[in-house]
CSV table of C-alpha atoms and ligand atoms in Angstrom, one decimal:
chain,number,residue,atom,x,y,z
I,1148,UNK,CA,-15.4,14.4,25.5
I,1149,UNK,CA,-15.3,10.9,24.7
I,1150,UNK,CA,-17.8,8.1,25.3
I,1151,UNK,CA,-17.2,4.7,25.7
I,1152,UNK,CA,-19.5,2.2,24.5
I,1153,UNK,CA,-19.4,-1.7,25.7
I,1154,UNK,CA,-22.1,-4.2,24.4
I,1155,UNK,CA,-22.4,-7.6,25.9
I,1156,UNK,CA,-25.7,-9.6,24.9
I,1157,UNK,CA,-25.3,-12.6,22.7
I,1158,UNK,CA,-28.8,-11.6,21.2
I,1159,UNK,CA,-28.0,-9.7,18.7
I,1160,UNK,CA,-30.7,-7.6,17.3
I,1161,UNK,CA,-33.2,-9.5,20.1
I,1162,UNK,CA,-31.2,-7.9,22.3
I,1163,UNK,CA,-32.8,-5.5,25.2
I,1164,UNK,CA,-29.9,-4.1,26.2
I,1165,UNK,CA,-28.6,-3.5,23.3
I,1166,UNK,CA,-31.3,-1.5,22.3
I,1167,UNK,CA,-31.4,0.8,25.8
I,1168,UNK,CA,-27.4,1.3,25.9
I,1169,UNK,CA,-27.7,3.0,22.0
I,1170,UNK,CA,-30.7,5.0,23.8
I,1171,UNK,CA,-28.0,5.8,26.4
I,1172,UNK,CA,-26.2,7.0,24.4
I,1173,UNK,CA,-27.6,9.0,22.1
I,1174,UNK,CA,-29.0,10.9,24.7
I,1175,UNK,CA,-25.6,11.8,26.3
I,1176,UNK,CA,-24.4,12.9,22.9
I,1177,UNK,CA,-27.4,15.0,22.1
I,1178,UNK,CA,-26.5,16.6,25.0
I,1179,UNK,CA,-22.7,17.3,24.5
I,1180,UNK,CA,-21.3,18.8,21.6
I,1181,UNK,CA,-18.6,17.3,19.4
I,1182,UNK,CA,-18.5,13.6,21.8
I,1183,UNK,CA,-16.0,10.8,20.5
I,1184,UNK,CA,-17.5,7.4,20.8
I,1185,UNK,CA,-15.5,4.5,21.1
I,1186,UNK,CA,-17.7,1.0,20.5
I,1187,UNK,CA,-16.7,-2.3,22.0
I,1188,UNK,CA,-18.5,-5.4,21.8
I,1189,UNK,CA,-17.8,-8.0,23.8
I,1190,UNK,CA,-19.9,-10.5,22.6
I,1191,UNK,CA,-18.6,-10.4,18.4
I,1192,UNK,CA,-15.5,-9.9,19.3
I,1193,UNK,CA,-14.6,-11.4,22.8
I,1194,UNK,CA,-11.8,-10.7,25.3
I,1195,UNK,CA,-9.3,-13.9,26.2
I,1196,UNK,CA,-9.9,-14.2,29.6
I,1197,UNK,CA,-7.3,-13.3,31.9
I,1198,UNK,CA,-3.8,-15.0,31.9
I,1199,UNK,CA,-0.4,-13.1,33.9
I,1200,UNK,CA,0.7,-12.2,30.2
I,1201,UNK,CA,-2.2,-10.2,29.7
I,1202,UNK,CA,-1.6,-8.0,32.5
I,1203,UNK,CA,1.4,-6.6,30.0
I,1204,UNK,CA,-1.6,-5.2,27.4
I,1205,UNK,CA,-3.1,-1.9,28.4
I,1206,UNK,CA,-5.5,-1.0,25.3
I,1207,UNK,CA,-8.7,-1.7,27.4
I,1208,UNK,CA,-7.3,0.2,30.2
I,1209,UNK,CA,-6.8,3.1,28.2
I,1210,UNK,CA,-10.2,3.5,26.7
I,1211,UNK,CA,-11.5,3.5,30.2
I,1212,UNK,CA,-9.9,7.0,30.1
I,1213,UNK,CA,-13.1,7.9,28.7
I,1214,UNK,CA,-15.1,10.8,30.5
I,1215,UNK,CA,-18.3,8.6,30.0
I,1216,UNK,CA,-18.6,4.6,30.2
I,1217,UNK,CA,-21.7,3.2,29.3
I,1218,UNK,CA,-22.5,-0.5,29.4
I,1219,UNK,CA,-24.9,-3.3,27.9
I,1220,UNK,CA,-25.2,-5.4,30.7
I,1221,UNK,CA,-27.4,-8.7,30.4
I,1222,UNK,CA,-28.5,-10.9,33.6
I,1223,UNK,CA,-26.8,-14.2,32.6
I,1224,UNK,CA,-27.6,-17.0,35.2
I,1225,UNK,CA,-27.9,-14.9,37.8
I,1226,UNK,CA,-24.9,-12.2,37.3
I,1227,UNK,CA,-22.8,-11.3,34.4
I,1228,UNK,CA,-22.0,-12.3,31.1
I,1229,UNK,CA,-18.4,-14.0,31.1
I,1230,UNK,CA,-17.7,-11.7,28.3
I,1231,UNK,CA,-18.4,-8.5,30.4
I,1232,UNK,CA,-16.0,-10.0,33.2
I,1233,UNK,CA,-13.5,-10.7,31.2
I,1234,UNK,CA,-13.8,-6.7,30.7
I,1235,UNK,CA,-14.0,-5.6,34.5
I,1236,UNK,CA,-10.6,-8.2,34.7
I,1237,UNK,CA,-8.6,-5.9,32.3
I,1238,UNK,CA,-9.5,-2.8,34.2
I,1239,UNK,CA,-9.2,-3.7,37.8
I,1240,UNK,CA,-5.6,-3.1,37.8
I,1241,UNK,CA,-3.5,-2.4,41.3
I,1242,UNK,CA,-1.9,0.6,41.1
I,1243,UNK,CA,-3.7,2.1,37.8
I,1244,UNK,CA,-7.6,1.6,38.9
I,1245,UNK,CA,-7.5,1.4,42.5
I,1246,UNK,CA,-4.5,1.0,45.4
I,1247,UNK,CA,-4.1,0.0,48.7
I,1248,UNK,CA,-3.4,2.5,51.4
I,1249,UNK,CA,-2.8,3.1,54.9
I,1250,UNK,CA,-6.4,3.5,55.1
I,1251,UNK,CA,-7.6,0.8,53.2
I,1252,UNK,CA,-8.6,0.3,49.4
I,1253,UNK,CA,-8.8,3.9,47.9
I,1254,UNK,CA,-10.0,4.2,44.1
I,1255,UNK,CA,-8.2,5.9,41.4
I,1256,UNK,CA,-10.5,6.0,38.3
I,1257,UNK,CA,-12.4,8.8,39.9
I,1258,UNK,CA,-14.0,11.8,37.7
I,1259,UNK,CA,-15.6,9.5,35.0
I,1260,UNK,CA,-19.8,8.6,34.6
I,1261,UNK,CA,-20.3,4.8,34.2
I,1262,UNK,CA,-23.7,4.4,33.3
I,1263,UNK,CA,-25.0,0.8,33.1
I,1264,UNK,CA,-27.7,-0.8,31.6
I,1265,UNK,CA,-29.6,-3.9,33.2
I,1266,UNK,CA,-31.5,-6.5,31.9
I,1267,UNK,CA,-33.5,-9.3,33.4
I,1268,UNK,CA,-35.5,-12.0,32.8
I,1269,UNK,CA,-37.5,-12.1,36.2
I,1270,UNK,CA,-38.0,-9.7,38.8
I,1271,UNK,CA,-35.2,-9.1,41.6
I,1272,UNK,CA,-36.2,-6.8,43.7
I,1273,UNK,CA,-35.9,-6.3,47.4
I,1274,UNK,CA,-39.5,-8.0,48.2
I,1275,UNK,CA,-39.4,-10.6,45.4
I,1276,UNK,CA,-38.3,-14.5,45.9
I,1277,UNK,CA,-34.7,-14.0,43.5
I,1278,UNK,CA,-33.9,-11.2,45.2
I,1279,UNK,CA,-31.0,-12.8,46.9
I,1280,UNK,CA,-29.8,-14.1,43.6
I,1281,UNK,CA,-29.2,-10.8,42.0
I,1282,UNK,CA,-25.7,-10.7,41.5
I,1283,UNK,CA,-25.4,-8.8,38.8
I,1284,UNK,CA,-26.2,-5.1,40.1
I,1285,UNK,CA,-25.0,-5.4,43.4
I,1286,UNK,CA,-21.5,-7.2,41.8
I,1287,UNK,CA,-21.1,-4.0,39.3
I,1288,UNK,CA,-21.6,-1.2,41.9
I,1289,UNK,CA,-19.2,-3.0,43.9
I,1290,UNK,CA,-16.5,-3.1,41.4
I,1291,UNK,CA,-17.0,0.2,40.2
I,1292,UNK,CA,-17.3,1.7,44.3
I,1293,UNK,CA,-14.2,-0.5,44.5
I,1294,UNK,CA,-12.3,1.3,42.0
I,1295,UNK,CA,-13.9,4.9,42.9
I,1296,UNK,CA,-17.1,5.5,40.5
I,1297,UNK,CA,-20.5,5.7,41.7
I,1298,UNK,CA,-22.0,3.9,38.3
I,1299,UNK,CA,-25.9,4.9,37.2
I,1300,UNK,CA,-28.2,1.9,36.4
I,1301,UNK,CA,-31.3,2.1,33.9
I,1302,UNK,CA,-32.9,-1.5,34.7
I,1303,UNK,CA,-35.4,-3.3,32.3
I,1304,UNK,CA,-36.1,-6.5,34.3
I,1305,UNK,CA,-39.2,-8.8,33.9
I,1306,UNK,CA,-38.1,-9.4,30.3
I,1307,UNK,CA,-39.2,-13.0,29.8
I,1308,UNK,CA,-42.3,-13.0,32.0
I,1309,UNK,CA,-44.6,-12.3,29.2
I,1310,UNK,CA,-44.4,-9.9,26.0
I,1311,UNK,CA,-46.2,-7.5,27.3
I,1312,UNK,CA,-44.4,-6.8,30.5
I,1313,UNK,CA,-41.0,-7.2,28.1
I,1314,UNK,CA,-42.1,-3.6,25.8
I,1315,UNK,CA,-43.6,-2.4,29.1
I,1316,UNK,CA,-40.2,-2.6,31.0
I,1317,UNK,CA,-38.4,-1.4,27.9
I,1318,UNK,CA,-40.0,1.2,26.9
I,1319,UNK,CA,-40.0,2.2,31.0
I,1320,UNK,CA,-36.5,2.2,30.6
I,1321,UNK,CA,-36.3,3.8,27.4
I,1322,UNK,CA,-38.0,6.7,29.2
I,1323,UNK,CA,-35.3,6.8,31.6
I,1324,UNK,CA,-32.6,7.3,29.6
I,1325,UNK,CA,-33.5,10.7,28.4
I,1326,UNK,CA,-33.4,12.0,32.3
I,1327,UNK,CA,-29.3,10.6,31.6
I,1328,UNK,CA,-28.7,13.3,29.2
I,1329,UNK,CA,-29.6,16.3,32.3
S,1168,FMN,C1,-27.8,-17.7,28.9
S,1168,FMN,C2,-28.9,-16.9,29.5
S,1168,FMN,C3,-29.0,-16.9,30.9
S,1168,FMN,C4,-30.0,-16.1,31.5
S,1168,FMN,N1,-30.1,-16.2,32.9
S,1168,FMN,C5,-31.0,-15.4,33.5
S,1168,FMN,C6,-31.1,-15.3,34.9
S,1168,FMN,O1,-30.3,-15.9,35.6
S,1168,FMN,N2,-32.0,-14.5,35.5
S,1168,FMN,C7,-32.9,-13.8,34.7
S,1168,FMN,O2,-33.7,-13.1,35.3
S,1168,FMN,N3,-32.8,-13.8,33.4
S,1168,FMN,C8,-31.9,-14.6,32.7
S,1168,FMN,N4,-31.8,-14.6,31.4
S,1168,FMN,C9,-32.7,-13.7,30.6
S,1168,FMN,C10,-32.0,-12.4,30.2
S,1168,FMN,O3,-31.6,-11.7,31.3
S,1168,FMN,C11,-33.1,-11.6,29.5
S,1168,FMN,O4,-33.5,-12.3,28.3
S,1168,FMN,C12,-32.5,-10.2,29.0
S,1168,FMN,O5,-33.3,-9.6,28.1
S,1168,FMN,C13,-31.1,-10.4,28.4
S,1168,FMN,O6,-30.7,-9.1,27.9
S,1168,FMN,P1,-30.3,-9.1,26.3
S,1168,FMN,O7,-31.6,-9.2,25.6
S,1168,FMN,O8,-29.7,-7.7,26.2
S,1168,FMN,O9,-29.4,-10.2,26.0
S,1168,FMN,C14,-30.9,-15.3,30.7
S,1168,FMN,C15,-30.7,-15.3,29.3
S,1168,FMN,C16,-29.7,-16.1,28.7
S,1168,FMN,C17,-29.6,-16.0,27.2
């Protein structure tokens, strides 16, 4: 079994998502024997983004064969971080990650659990004022539907309304992690 762990945040040790995707996990390790965990940061060591030549280079692809993705993903003016795109660009790939069929778009990286973790500054949901601005969420469980996963989010949002609501939301989603190791 092997995990595959992508970091985004340009906060370094600051960083809330950092912190919840090592909670991630350690939890799904705990819980299987013997795991493999692959680490990728996107933020100390960024991807170029996409040119036609890179199509040719198929190392990110491959670690996607991993049987569990999980993901640091930090709200960045209103969606994601351009390092974390240039990501999703190397593994949306016609023909290896999804095709088109005679009855439609049919994904092909099936059998895998993408688990994602989201961070915000504000507050997005449904009843709140930004909710239509959140396209962060609703942009990753497209992509990964698109390509035939059905990813799980942990979300710590409210992050920069005030300190205490930041260890409040963390430590919420901290909580929630260890219900990802089931
Ligand atoms: C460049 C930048 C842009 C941000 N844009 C947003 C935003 O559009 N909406 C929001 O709610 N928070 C925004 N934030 C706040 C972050 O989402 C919040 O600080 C979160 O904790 C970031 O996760 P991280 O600590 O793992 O980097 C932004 C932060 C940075 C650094």
């Amino acid at each position: 079994m092997t995990i595959l762990h992508i970091d985004a945040s340009i906060n370094g040790e600051g960083s809330a998502s950092r912190a919840i995707t090592r909670s991630i996990v350690d939890q799904v390790k705990g819980a299987n024997w013997g795991e493999e965990v692959v680490y990728r940061d996107l933020a100390a060591e960024p991807l170029a983004h996409l040119t036609l030549d890179q199509f040719a280079d198929t190392s990110v692809l491959d670690e996607l064969a991993a049987d569990v993705v999980v993901i640091g993903a930090p709200m960045y003016n209103f969606t994601l971080p351009t390092q974390l795109k240039s990501w999703i660009d190397r593994i949306v790939i016609a023909g290896r990650t999804f095709r088109y069929g005679e009855n439609g778009p049919e994904g092909l990286a099936k059998g895998k659990r993408v688990i994602v973790a989201v961070t915000r500054g504000g507050f997005y949901g449904q009843a709140s004022p930004a909710a239509a601005l959140e396209h962060l969420e609703t942009y990753l469980r497209g992509v990964f539907n698109f390509i035939g996963i059905e990813p799980e989010f942990v979300v710590a949002e409210g992050l920069n309304v005030s300190p205490v609501q930041r260890e409040e939301s963390i430590n919420q989603a901290l909580g929630e992690t260890v219900r990802l190791a089931a």
